[in-house]
Amino acid sequence: MRKFVRAPWLKRMMFVFSTAVVFNGVLLTANSAAAAQYSPNFKGTELTEFINIVGKNLKKTMIVDPNVRGKVNVRSYDLLTEEQYYQFFLNVLEVYGFAAVEMDNNVIKIVRNKSAKSSAIPVVDDSNPGVGDEMVTRVVEVKNVTVRELSPLLRQLSDQAGGGNVVNYDPANVLMITGTAAVVNRLVNIIKRVDKAGDQDVQIIKLQHASAGEMVRIVEAMNKSSQGKAAGTPSFLIPKIVADDRTNSVIISGEIQARERVAKLISRLDSELESNGNTRVYYLKYAKAEDLVDVLKGVSKTIEAESQGAAKTTASNRNQGRNISIEAHAETNTLVITAQQDMLRSLEAVIRQLDVRRAQVLVEAIIVEVFESDGVNLGVQWYHEDGGFTQFNNGPAPISAVAAAGEAARGEPGTKVTTIDSNGNPVVTENPATDGDYSLLAQVLGSVNGMMFGIIDNDWGAIVQAVSTDTNSNILSMPSITTMDNEEASFLVGQEVPIITGSTTGNNNDNPFQTVDRQEVGIKLKVTPQVNEGSGIQLTIEQEVSSVSGATGVDIAISKRELKTTVFADNGATVILGGLIDDDVQESQQKVPLLGDIPIIGHLFKSTSNTSRKRNLMVFLRPTIIRDGKSMNDLSREKYNFIRASELLKIDEGLELLDDAELPLLPEWNDNLSLPPSFDEYLEDKDKNKKTGDEINP
């Protein structure tokens, strides 16, 4: 077995080598730790040089704005880490009015604060909010406060002249804040503390004796008077009060202190009325006292029967019923009720629910009627002196009447002339004895429409007559009427036409006695609206458009277009009720047999008449619900100003022949109540006028 013996010098060399290795490791560790720490010391250094030194130490590329100017004087007595060293760099830039915008490619842009907020700075959130003077943008969602009211307060805490900016976006109720991370985080902390929901709970108070609507009116009147004395009362301390007439309850919303104050007031007011025995007087506000008497009597009988039960006899019920008395006093619109206390409370609850303000409905109708009529008459009639002629009835004037009128004009005495009157009946007259009397001829030609000319050759004559008619009419009516809910209203624009309904002659058939009835003719509108829950309206409508169309052998003829229907419409929506269309085309042809069938030449032996008529009637309706006085006032002002604008337009145009005529004009609409000045205002105005030398009328 071999043995190795180590020399003493070898041991010393191994010890020195191991010691050197350990010492070098300690030095490397110390050097690496020292490389991550900085002790900045700058005195009178140009700002651009300072930026270059920091960029070299941090191994980042710096792009400096040409406007960067200044000298840096700063010294740190502590060793700074790399992160602290970078924040120290940002602090120095912020003091001099500059900011660093860090890009993704390890490039940092040094620009002014004003320019930094529009640069590509990072958008941060709660997970990475940023620190120090780093420029960031943050979007903050606000849940309980409106950003429109909050943003002006935040702008006062932000550097709006520099790189800070606060913008509010109302549709999403968010705030967009730009600035240094320290300032932005401070503003976010303020928003979180301000954005807290208040105690806006809802309290429902059921009334036992008072009316909910009347109670709300009293409380609101007291709130208005208290707000007038303390105009600086915050809005959240003013409760919202609503009456529920269905359950006779008052709903209160607001802060707890405001709710408790109103609830305490309501509990004091909701006390039983002082009454004289079992008789009470109820003053109605909207309903009519006479209309409620029958309803209350029926309700009282039902309540009484239920309370007594089925075991009570009919006679007992009658005896108990005499103790209830319900009477109406029309002059004061009041109800006087005498009954037991429990019955009075039940009837009072019924009165509260019936005595409510009813909605009104404005019904506007548009009635459009278009009528078109075209007609053409063309005919040729022949005449011979010995009495032979062709006569067509569909022409303007028969040739026999024209020939007879010509003979009368020549003055042949004793000649019988037959003419046709306006009703189509023949009238036999004798020719006048005076030569040149054209009265009969003028009478015949006066009934001719269009063109008529004749040709006479020896004993033959021919008359050619032609006429074309074209009639167009457009009737537009816009009736409107306002009525209460479930109340029928009627509207008529027209006239009353007399119609003979009977006739009785005397003993000698002289001075007959006639009975006449008058019938309404024109535009009629009858409507009954029913307002449903929400914005729906059910309308029962009767619409009529009538006119006198002409005379008959007995009396006049009346044309009528009428519709009756029930429709459902939304508030303010337009519905069409119906359209009545009448299209009539007629062709009449009279001709001489065989001769009238010859092509082209046959037109000389026939008469043709063509007529075409078309009538179209459309009715549109638009209901509008009016629930309060303000809506009624707004609609009235709109209609009033429309009429006044029409009068102003007519005044501007003037009259063609009377330029200096004064046309009527409605006064301006004025719905504001102008009160006289108070005593203090009067004295103040008097002092002002004394100083200026003016006089004031007392």
XYZ file of C-alpha atoms in Angstrom:
698
model
C 0.000 0.000 0.000
C 1.343 3.338 -1.139
C 1.269 6.437 1.061
C 1.109 10.052 -0.214
C 2.895 12.655 1.800
C 2.042 16.316 1.278
C 4.755 18.865 1.506
C 4.285 21.943 3.750
C 4.639 24.394 0.809
C 1.724 22.739 -1.012
C -0.541 23.293 1.982
C 0.385 26.954 2.079
C -0.413 27.402 -1.642
C -3.842 25.792 -1.313
C -4.729 28.079 1.625
C -3.691 31.217 -0.268
C -5.732 30.168 -3.359
C -8.906 29.473 -1.372
C -8.571 32.762 0.496
C -8.201 34.664 -2.786
C -11.317 33.027 -4.237
C -13.426 33.992 -1.212
C -12.081 37.570 -1.241
C -12.830 37.984 -4.955
C -16.448 36.781 -4.391
C -16.929 39.347 -1.659
C -15.575 42.073 -3.925
C -17.878 41.043 -6.809
C -20.871 41.046 -4.489
C -19.953 44.467 -3.144
C -19.386 45.835 -6.636
C -22.748 44.509 -7.905
C -24.540 45.999 -4.884
C -22.762 49.312 -5.348
C -23.710 49.401 -9.067
C -27.476 49.398 -8.202
C -27.174 52.457 -5.911
C -26.757 56.127 -6.835
C -25.784 59.248 -4.953
C -26.805 62.152 -7.245
C -24.943 65.420 -6.870
C -25.516 68.154 -9.447
C -24.487 71.778 -9.058
C -25.106 74.284 -11.817
C -25.646 71.519 -14.341
C -27.582 72.258 -17.512
C -30.926 70.511 -17.592
C -30.125 68.822 -20.893
C -26.830 67.516 -19.486
C -28.637 66.287 -16.369
C -31.091 64.351 -18.591
C -28.235 62.807 -20.574
C -26.391 61.662 -17.406
C -29.545 60.055 -15.994
C -30.271 58.343 -19.314
C -26.724 56.967 -19.409
C -26.976 55.653 -15.841
C -30.393 54.071 -16.445
C -29.385 52.869 -19.899
C -32.378 54.572 -21.545
C -32.590 56.685 -24.674
C -33.690 60.265 -23.934
C -35.400 62.470 -26.551
C -35.414 66.058 -25.286
C -37.817 68.767 -26.421
C -35.949 71.831 -27.822
C -37.739 74.044 -25.308
C -36.075 72.315 -22.340
C -33.927 74.946 -20.612
C -32.533 75.534 -17.088
C -29.872 74.544 -14.599
C -30.106 71.886 -11.927
C -28.836 72.315 -8.360
C -29.587 69.228 -6.291
C -27.726 66.891 -3.950
C -28.758 63.667 -2.243
C -27.032 62.446 0.908
C -28.616 58.994 0.664
C -27.853 56.138 -1.641
C -30.769 55.665 -4.072
C -31.854 52.483 -5.740
C -32.549 52.443 -9.453
C -36.300 52.905 -8.911
C -35.698 55.733 -6.432
C -33.192 57.272 -8.780
C -35.809 57.324 -11.593
C -38.421 58.869 -9.305
C -35.824 61.483 -8.286
C -35.389 62.232 -11.989
C -39.160 62.669 -12.462
C -39.339 64.941 -9.381
C -36.709 67.262 -10.791
C -38.487 67.429 -14.175
C -41.835 68.181 -12.515
C -40.320 71.067 -10.518
C -39.012 72.626 -13.724
C -42.370 72.157 -15.532
C -41.475 69.138 -17.650
C -42.602 65.530 -17.768
C -41.210 62.204 -18.982
C -43.328 60.118 -21.355
C -42.013 56.542 -21.394
C -42.517 54.582 -24.606
C -42.553 50.827 -25.106
C -39.195 50.780 -26.988
C -37.152 51.953 -23.937
C -37.311 55.539 -25.153
C -38.279 58.420 -22.866
C -39.566 61.706 -24.307
C -38.986 64.833 -22.245
C -41.762 67.375 -23.037
C -43.635 70.176 -21.297
C -46.418 69.312 -18.859
C -49.080 70.826 -21.138
C -48.005 68.579 -23.984
C -47.705 65.455 -21.841
C -51.454 65.102 -21.167
C -52.130 64.669 -24.876
C -49.275 62.204 -25.393
C -49.328 58.414 -25.199
C -49.197 58.215 -21.406
C -50.321 54.945 -19.779
C -53.928 54.334 -18.631
C -53.851 52.856 -15.119
C -56.355 51.284 -12.722
C -56.488 50.044 -9.120
C -54.138 47.116 -9.789
C -51.346 49.409 -11.085
C -52.131 53.022 -10.128
C -48.623 54.403 -10.681
C -46.447 56.311 -8.197
C -44.768 59.656 -7.825
C -44.644 62.163 -10.651
C -45.270 59.622 -13.393
C -47.819 60.975 -15.902
C -50.887 58.699 -16.052
C -54.526 58.722 -17.127
C -57.278 57.071 -15.131
C -60.980 56.450 -15.790
C -63.115 56.533 -12.626
C -66.726 55.305 -12.552
C -69.027 57.296 -10.269
C -72.158 55.523 -9.036
C -74.019 57.794 -6.607
C -73.043 61.345 -7.609
C -73.428 63.067 -10.962
C -70.083 63.752 -12.623
C -71.377 67.093 -13.904
C -71.526 68.374 -10.319
C -68.330 66.623 -9.171
C -65.931 67.604 -11.986
C -65.780 71.384 -11.179
C -64.671 70.564 -7.622
C -61.938 68.208 -8.825
C -60.609 70.745 -11.312
C -59.842 73.084 -8.422
C -57.582 70.391 -6.914
C -55.905 69.503 -10.211
C -53.126 71.386 -12.001
C -55.222 72.527 -14.950
C -52.557 75.028 -16.073
C -49.964 72.255 -16.281
C -50.342 68.598 -17.126
C -53.510 67.994 -15.083
C -56.917 67.574 -16.721
C -60.386 66.434 -15.523
C -63.083 65.564 -18.094
C -66.588 64.268 -17.318
C -68.624 61.988 -19.616
C -72.293 62.294 -18.647
C -73.836 59.334 -20.570
C -71.674 56.797 -18.675
C -71.278 59.006 -15.540
C -67.478 58.558 -15.529
C -64.518 60.885 -14.968
C -61.286 60.847 -17.006
C -58.387 62.262 -14.957
C -54.898 63.002 -16.329
C -51.859 64.146 -14.337
C -49.052 62.880 -12.141
C -49.745 59.589 -10.416
C -49.582 61.166 -6.953
C -52.197 63.816 -7.825
C -54.440 61.378 -9.714
C -54.418 58.872 -6.834
C -55.291 61.692 -4.442
C -58.261 62.716 -6.573
C -59.416 59.099 -6.837
C -59.308 58.787 -3.048
C -61.448 61.939 -2.753
C -63.970 60.561 -5.270
C -64.327 57.305 -3.338
C -65.132 59.209 -0.150
C -67.616 61.520 -1.850
C -69.277 58.834 -3.981
C -71.456 57.369 -1.244
C -75.196 56.816 -1.433
C -77.258 58.782 1.047
C -79.995 57.334 3.205
C -82.781 57.785 0.613
C -85.151 55.194 1.992
C -88.905 55.195 1.324
C -91.505 55.314 4.098
C -95.221 54.632 3.595
C -97.731 56.085 6.061
C -101.302 54.823 5.853
C -103.818 57.442 6.921
C -106.815 56.633 9.087
C -108.877 59.820 9.026
C -107.381 62.402 6.638
C -107.227 62.356 2.847
C -103.854 61.517 1.270
C -104.142 64.171 -1.436
C -105.116 66.877 1.030
C -102.327 65.835 3.397
C -99.700 66.101 0.645
C -100.984 69.548 -0.296
C -100.655 70.796 3.300
C -97.149 69.357 3.816
C -95.867 70.714 0.494
C -97.238 74.153 1.337
C -95.348 74.094 4.642
C -92.141 72.918 2.937
C -92.362 75.765 0.419
C -92.785 78.335 3.195
C -89.824 76.905 5.128
C -87.668 76.828 1.989
C -88.507 80.477 1.383
C -87.179 81.396 4.818
C -84.031 79.265 4.401
C -83.102 79.424 0.742
C -79.813 77.642 1.385
C -81.405 74.349 2.425
C -79.613 71.445 0.686
C -81.707 69.490 -1.774
C -81.125 66.164 -0.004
C -82.780 67.550 3.133
C -86.001 68.283 1.226
C -88.161 65.126 1.212
C -90.315 64.025 -1.724
C -93.958 63.381 -0.868
C -96.465 61.521 -3.068
C -100.110 60.649 -2.368
C -101.532 57.224 -3.184
C -105.290 57.785 -3.334
C -106.004 54.119 -3.972
C -104.755 53.046 -0.530
C -105.090 56.510 1.080
C -101.387 56.465 1.935
C -98.577 59.028 1.843
C -95.201 57.945 0.427
C -92.135 59.827 1.762
C -88.638 59.596 0.244
C -85.509 61.342 1.539
C -83.009 61.487 4.368
C -84.027 59.925 7.664
C -84.222 63.249 9.503
C -86.398 64.803 6.809
C -88.645 61.721 6.735
C -89.065 61.698 10.505
C -89.961 65.390 10.520
C -92.660 64.912 7.871
C -93.962 61.680 9.438
C -94.349 63.411 12.796
C -96.316 66.227 11.174
C -98.587 63.781 9.313
C -99.316 61.771 12.470
C -100.490 64.947 14.205
C -102.687 66.008 11.309
C -104.183 62.517 10.809
C -106.626 62.879 13.672
C -110.341 62.296 13.789
C -112.418 65.323 12.890
C -114.448 66.993 15.567
C -118.071 66.322 14.767
C -121.414 67.310 16.161
C -122.783 63.947 17.218
C -122.870 61.526 14.275
C -123.313 64.149 11.537
C -120.487 65.299 9.281
C -120.204 67.689 6.367
C -117.855 66.795 3.507
C -116.757 69.530 1.112
C -116.108 68.040 -2.308
C -113.340 69.362 -4.552
C -113.926 67.724 -7.950
C -117.019 65.502 -7.847
C -120.606 66.733 -7.935
C -122.506 66.213 -4.708
C -125.773 65.154 -6.377
C -123.970 62.426 -8.345
C -122.474 60.836 -5.209
C -125.691 60.595 -3.196
C -127.055 57.505 -4.973
C -123.651 55.789 -4.877
C -123.174 56.395 -1.147
C -126.700 55.231 -0.338
C -126.075 51.972 -2.195
C -122.728 51.480 -0.422
C -124.235 52.176 2.993
C -126.979 49.587 2.460
C -124.407 46.976 1.429
C -122.168 47.687 4.425
C -125.113 47.608 6.780
C -126.350 44.259 5.431
C -122.886 42.711 5.765
C -122.477 43.955 9.332
C -125.830 42.609 10.514
C -125.409 39.185 8.967
C -127.815 36.748 7.445
C -129.650 36.142 10.732
C -131.190 39.630 10.793
C -134.705 39.981 9.467
C -135.731 42.252 6.672
C -137.746 44.463 9.029
C -134.750 44.893 11.295
C -132.667 45.923 8.314
C -135.205 48.562 7.397
C -135.267 49.946 10.914
C -131.495 50.174 11.036
C -131.396 51.786 7.581
C -133.449 54.761 8.773
C -130.532 55.810 10.985
C -128.414 56.695 7.905
C -129.074 59.972 6.124
C -127.126 61.156 3.054
C -128.084 64.514 1.555
C -126.463 66.842 -0.973
C -126.223 70.632 -0.726
C -125.837 71.858 -4.286
C -125.001 75.499 -3.456
C -121.815 74.591 -1.568
C -121.231 71.212 -3.292
C -121.177 69.377 0.029
C -122.462 66.104 1.422
C -124.211 65.946 4.795
C -124.082 62.421 6.255
C -125.602 61.209 9.508
C -124.591 57.690 10.580
C -122.678 55.688 13.147
C -118.937 56.284 13.506
C -117.866 53.074 11.754
C -120.262 53.821 8.883
C -118.940 57.379 8.636
C -115.378 56.114 8.322
C -116.359 53.670 5.569
C -118.274 56.294 3.602
C -115.450 58.794 4.054
C -113.013 56.340 2.483
C -115.363 55.955 -0.499
C -115.676 59.755 -0.856
C -111.885 60.196 -0.844
C -111.468 57.749 -3.711
C -114.319 59.184 -5.781
C -113.540 62.872 -5.209
C -110.407 62.968 -7.374
C -109.390 65.138 -10.273
C -110.405 63.519 -13.534
C -108.276 63.677 -16.610
C -109.336 65.644 -19.667
C -108.835 64.697 -23.299
C -108.227 67.011 -26.239
C -109.484 65.330 -29.418
C -108.206 66.804 -32.688
C -109.683 65.532 -35.953
C -108.520 66.087 -39.528
C -111.138 65.464 -42.231
C -109.944 65.504 -45.835
C -112.334 65.044 -48.754
C -111.058 65.065 -52.352
C -113.579 65.125 -55.214
C -112.703 64.895 -58.915
C -115.217 64.951 -61.787
C -114.598 64.951 -65.559
C -117.210 64.992 -68.345
C -117.265 65.246 -72.153
C -120.348 65.665 -74.412
C -120.184 65.629 -78.210
C -123.135 65.331 -80.607
C -124.556 66.365 -84.026
C -128.312 66.924 -84.567
C -130.133 67.444 -87.895
C -133.181 69.589 -88.611
C -135.597 70.079 -91.525
C -138.064 72.912 -91.916
C -140.972 70.557 -92.433
C -140.454 69.063 -88.970
C -138.041 66.232 -89.486
C -135.050 66.232 -87.109
C -132.814 64.080 -84.926
C -132.941 64.862 -81.223
C -130.628 63.418 -78.543
C -131.397 63.835 -74.841
C -127.789 63.532 -73.602
C -126.770 66.830 -75.234
C -126.847 70.318 -73.719
C -129.976 71.504 -75.630
C -132.507 69.546 -77.783
C -132.648 70.722 -81.396
C -136.461 70.948 -81.248
C -136.224 73.668 -78.621
C -133.660 75.589 -80.708
C -135.806 75.301 -83.841
C -138.921 76.431 -81.994
C -137.040 79.409 -80.591
C -135.924 80.335 -84.115
C -139.515 80.261 -85.397
C -140.550 82.427 -82.476
C -137.824 84.927 -83.341
C -139.190 85.186 -86.897
C -142.571 86.173 -85.421
C -144.943 83.687 -87.022
C -148.239 84.253 -85.091
C -150.340 81.343 -84.017
C -147.445 78.888 -84.043
C -147.300 76.519 -81.080
C -143.816 76.187 -79.590
C -142.895 73.396 -77.182
C -139.955 73.970 -74.829
C -138.489 72.027 -71.936
C -138.272 73.540 -68.432
C -135.469 73.005 -65.884
C -137.136 69.882 -64.505
C -137.396 68.278 -67.946
C -141.155 68.847 -68.316
C -142.593 70.080 -71.682
C -144.071 73.581 -71.764
C -146.304 74.675 -74.713
C -146.293 78.376 -75.607
C -147.605 80.410 -78.533
C -145.253 82.413 -80.716
C -145.352 86.172 -80.195
C -146.868 88.352 -82.897
C -143.930 90.814 -82.861
C -141.235 90.241 -85.436
C -137.691 90.101 -84.019
C -138.550 89.050 -80.457
C -135.562 86.887 -79.391
C -136.565 86.357 -75.772
C -137.464 82.703 -76.269
C -134.288 82.078 -78.256
C -132.208 83.730 -75.545
C -133.915 81.544 -72.959
C -133.001 78.378 -74.851
C -129.419 79.412 -75.599
C -128.914 80.532 -71.995
C -129.068 76.932 -70.860
C -126.327 75.825 -73.260
C -122.928 74.848 -71.780
C -119.824 74.654 -73.877
C -119.916 75.373 -77.595
C -122.864 75.119 -80.038
C -122.921 76.184 -83.692
C -125.354 75.492 -86.534
C -125.363 75.342 -90.327
C -128.446 76.116 -92.487
C -128.632 75.333 -96.188
C -131.978 75.653 -97.973
C -134.446 73.710 -95.807
C -131.807 71.705 -93.849
C -129.930 72.659 -90.729
C -127.390 70.996 -88.441
C -126.264 71.820 -84.902
C -122.978 70.652 -83.467
C -122.609 70.854 -79.685
C -119.538 70.039 -77.578
C -118.749 70.582 -73.912
C -116.033 69.410 -71.510
C -116.282 69.751 -67.709
C -113.539 69.332 -65.117
C -114.302 69.713 -61.409
C -111.782 69.390 -58.554
C -112.542 70.155 -54.930
C -110.559 69.655 -51.730
C -112.401 70.100 -48.443
C -110.238 70.233 -45.325
C -111.688 70.485 -41.834
C -109.798 70.341 -38.534
C -112.332 70.279 -35.683
C -111.061 69.838 -32.125
C -112.845 69.491 -28.812
C -111.851 69.054 -25.147
C -113.915 66.965 -22.753
C -113.677 65.208 -19.404
C -112.855 61.545 -19.034
C -115.935 59.376 -19.752
C -117.978 62.436 -20.781
C -119.575 62.672 -24.233
C -118.772 65.770 -26.288
C -120.239 66.848 -29.638
C -119.085 69.303 -32.260
C -121.040 70.777 -35.211
C -119.969 73.173 -37.936
C -122.717 73.654 -40.519
C -126.273 74.844 -40.819
C -129.882 73.755 -40.253
C -131.710 73.041 -43.496
C -135.551 73.177 -43.572
C -137.242 70.009 -44.854
C -140.981 69.720 -45.520
C -142.440 66.883 -43.471
C -146.165 67.338 -44.202
C -148.786 69.468 -45.973
C -152.517 70.099 -45.341
C -154.807 72.013 -47.663
C -157.788 74.142 -46.685
C -161.465 73.700 -47.613
C -161.081 75.649 -50.849
C -157.543 74.334 -51.539
C -156.090 77.795 -50.884
C -153.179 78.630 -48.571
C -152.063 75.080 -47.753
C -150.487 74.452 -44.319
C -147.021 72.853 -44.358
C -144.992 71.382 -41.469
C -141.235 71.919 -41.673
C -138.467 70.135 -39.798
C -134.886 71.407 -39.645
C -132.027 68.984 -40.128
C -128.404 69.696 -39.197
C -126.076 69.585 -42.195
C -122.311 70.007 -42.012
C -119.410 68.459 -40.100
C -120.360 66.633 -36.908
C -118.074 65.034 -34.352
C -119.302 63.159 -31.293
C -116.704 61.484 -29.082
C -116.609 59.800 -25.657
C -113.043 59.212 -24.353
C -112.074 56.763 -21.627
C -108.579 57.137 -20.179
C -107.083 53.786 -19.181
C -104.193 53.177 -16.819
C -101.006 54.473 -18.395
C -101.237 56.407 -21.652
C -104.008 54.516 -23.482
C -107.320 56.086 -24.490
C -110.441 54.283 -25.697
C -112.553 56.469 -27.996
C -116.179 55.932 -29.015
C -116.601 58.116 -32.108
C -119.431 59.196 -34.374
C -118.231 61.216 -37.362
C -120.516 62.679 -40.056
C -119.937 64.896 -43.092
C -123.167 65.947 -44.852
C -124.160 68.555 -47.439
C -127.094 69.554 -49.637
C -126.522 67.850 -52.977
C -129.469 69.317 -54.902
C -133.232 69.516 -55.294
C -135.667 66.767 -56.174
C -139.275 66.782 -57.279
C -140.399 66.543 -53.663
C -137.726 68.353 -51.648
C -133.954 68.726 -51.365
C -131.436 65.858 -51.404
C -128.755 65.548 -48.715
C -125.544 63.577 -49.213
C -124.069 62.078 -46.067
C -120.835 60.263 -45.142
C -120.933 58.811 -41.661
C -118.890 56.412 -39.541
C -119.323 54.998 -36.040
C -116.494 53.127 -34.389
C -114.589 52.462 -31.177
C -110.794 52.661 -31.302
C -107.898 52.490 -28.862
C -105.075 55.026 -29.210
C -101.987 56.086 -27.262
C -101.589 59.554 -25.838
C -100.598 61.951 -28.629
C -100.708 59.257 -31.350
C -102.605 59.739 -34.616
C -105.013 57.028 -35.775
C -106.937 56.740 -39.025
C -110.635 56.037 -38.634
C -111.442 55.117 -42.207
C -111.448 56.089 -45.834
C -114.596 56.182 -47.971
C -113.905 55.903 -51.720
C -116.496 56.408 -54.458
C -115.406 55.898 -58.064
C -118.132 56.308 -60.737
C -117.535 56.085 -64.507
C -120.486 56.390 -66.937
C -120.766 56.482 -70.723
C -123.960 57.351 -72.608
C -124.337 57.096 -76.400
C -127.368 57.863 -78.585
C -127.306 57.409 -82.375
C -129.392 56.935 -85.473
C -129.670 53.233 -86.331
C -127.379 52.099 -89.166
C -126.165 55.639 -89.907
C -124.518 55.975 -86.490
C -122.550 52.737 -87.015
C -120.773 53.919 -90.171
C -117.053 54.481 -89.425
C -116.037 58.169 -89.162
C -119.193 59.419 -90.890
C -121.278 57.815 -88.127
C -120.214 60.610 -85.685
C -122.528 62.947 -87.611
C -125.551 60.876 -86.559
C -124.905 60.220 -82.873
C -124.290 61.956 -79.528
C -121.833 60.697 -76.887
C -121.511 61.672 -73.219
C -118.754 60.452 -70.836
C -118.554 61.236 -67.086
C -116.042 60.157 -64.450
C -116.346 60.964 -60.737
C -114.043 59.999 -57.867
C -114.580 60.877 -54.191
C -112.159 60.098 -51.344
C -112.846 60.881 -47.674
C -110.172 60.266 -45.014
C -110.591 60.922 -41.270
C -107.634 61.147 -38.853
C -107.851 61.525 -35.073
C -105.312 62.445 -32.389
C -106.213 62.378 -28.650
C -104.099 64.137 -25.997
C -104.488 63.480 -22.264
C -104.504 66.582 -20.038
C -103.934 65.659 -16.409
C -103.037 69.022 -14.844
C -103.560 72.730 -15.286
C -100.072 73.349 -16.671
C -100.641 71.039 -19.635
C -103.976 72.710 -20.342
C -102.343 76.135 -20.141
C -99.547 75.095 -22.521
C -102.006 73.732 -25.102
C -104.213 76.811 -24.828
C -101.225 79.115 -25.282
C -100.110 77.141 -28.352
C -103.546 77.380 -30.028
C -103.937 81.027 -29.032
C -100.545 81.995 -30.464
C -101.339 80.102 -33.678
C -104.461 82.220 -34.249
C -102.569 85.383 -33.358
C -99.755 84.493 -35.786
C -102.348 84.029 -38.538
C -103.739 87.488 -37.808
C -100.242 89.021 -37.841
C -99.574 87.403 -41.220
C -102.817 88.844 -42.563
C -101.875 92.283 -41.226
C -98.481 92.076 -42.964
C -100.114 91.127 -46.249
C -102.845 93.775 -45.881
C -105.985 94.166 -47.938
C -105.629 94.652 -51.658
C -108.081 97.559 -51.946
C -107.923 98.908 -48.396
C -104.277 99.284 -47.471
C -104.983 101.567 -44.511
C -107.651 99.335 -42.961
C -107.047 98.259 -39.362
C -107.400 94.495 -39.126
C -108.370 92.883 -35.795
C -105.558 91.436 -33.666
C -105.667 89.334 -30.525
C -103.684 90.679 -27.557
C -100.498 88.920 -26.496
C -100.866 85.853 -24.292
C -99.946 86.710 -20.729
C -100.417 84.028 -18.093
C -98.015 85.516 -15.518
C -99.471 87.306 -12.524
C -97.719 90.639 -12.043
C -97.816 91.720 -8.408
C -97.361 95.339 -7.265
C -94.019 96.226 -5.638
C -93.638 95.688 -1.916
C -93.329 98.616 0.512
C -89.559 98.169 0.793
C -89.175 98.074 -3.001
C -91.317 101.199 -3.266
C -89.108 103.094 -0.809
C -85.960 101.869 -2.567
C -87.230 103.056 -5.953
C -88.268 106.365 -4.407
C -84.769 106.944 -3.014
C -83.204 106.101 -6.390
C -85.477 108.519 -8.202
C -84.700 111.282 -5.693
C -80.997 110.868 -6.363
C -81.480 110.983 -10.124
C -83.984 113.864 -9.929
C -86.927 111.846 -11.256
C -90.359 111.737 -9.699
C -92.244 108.635 -8.736
C -95.979 108.304 -8.724
C -97.319 106.965 -5.415
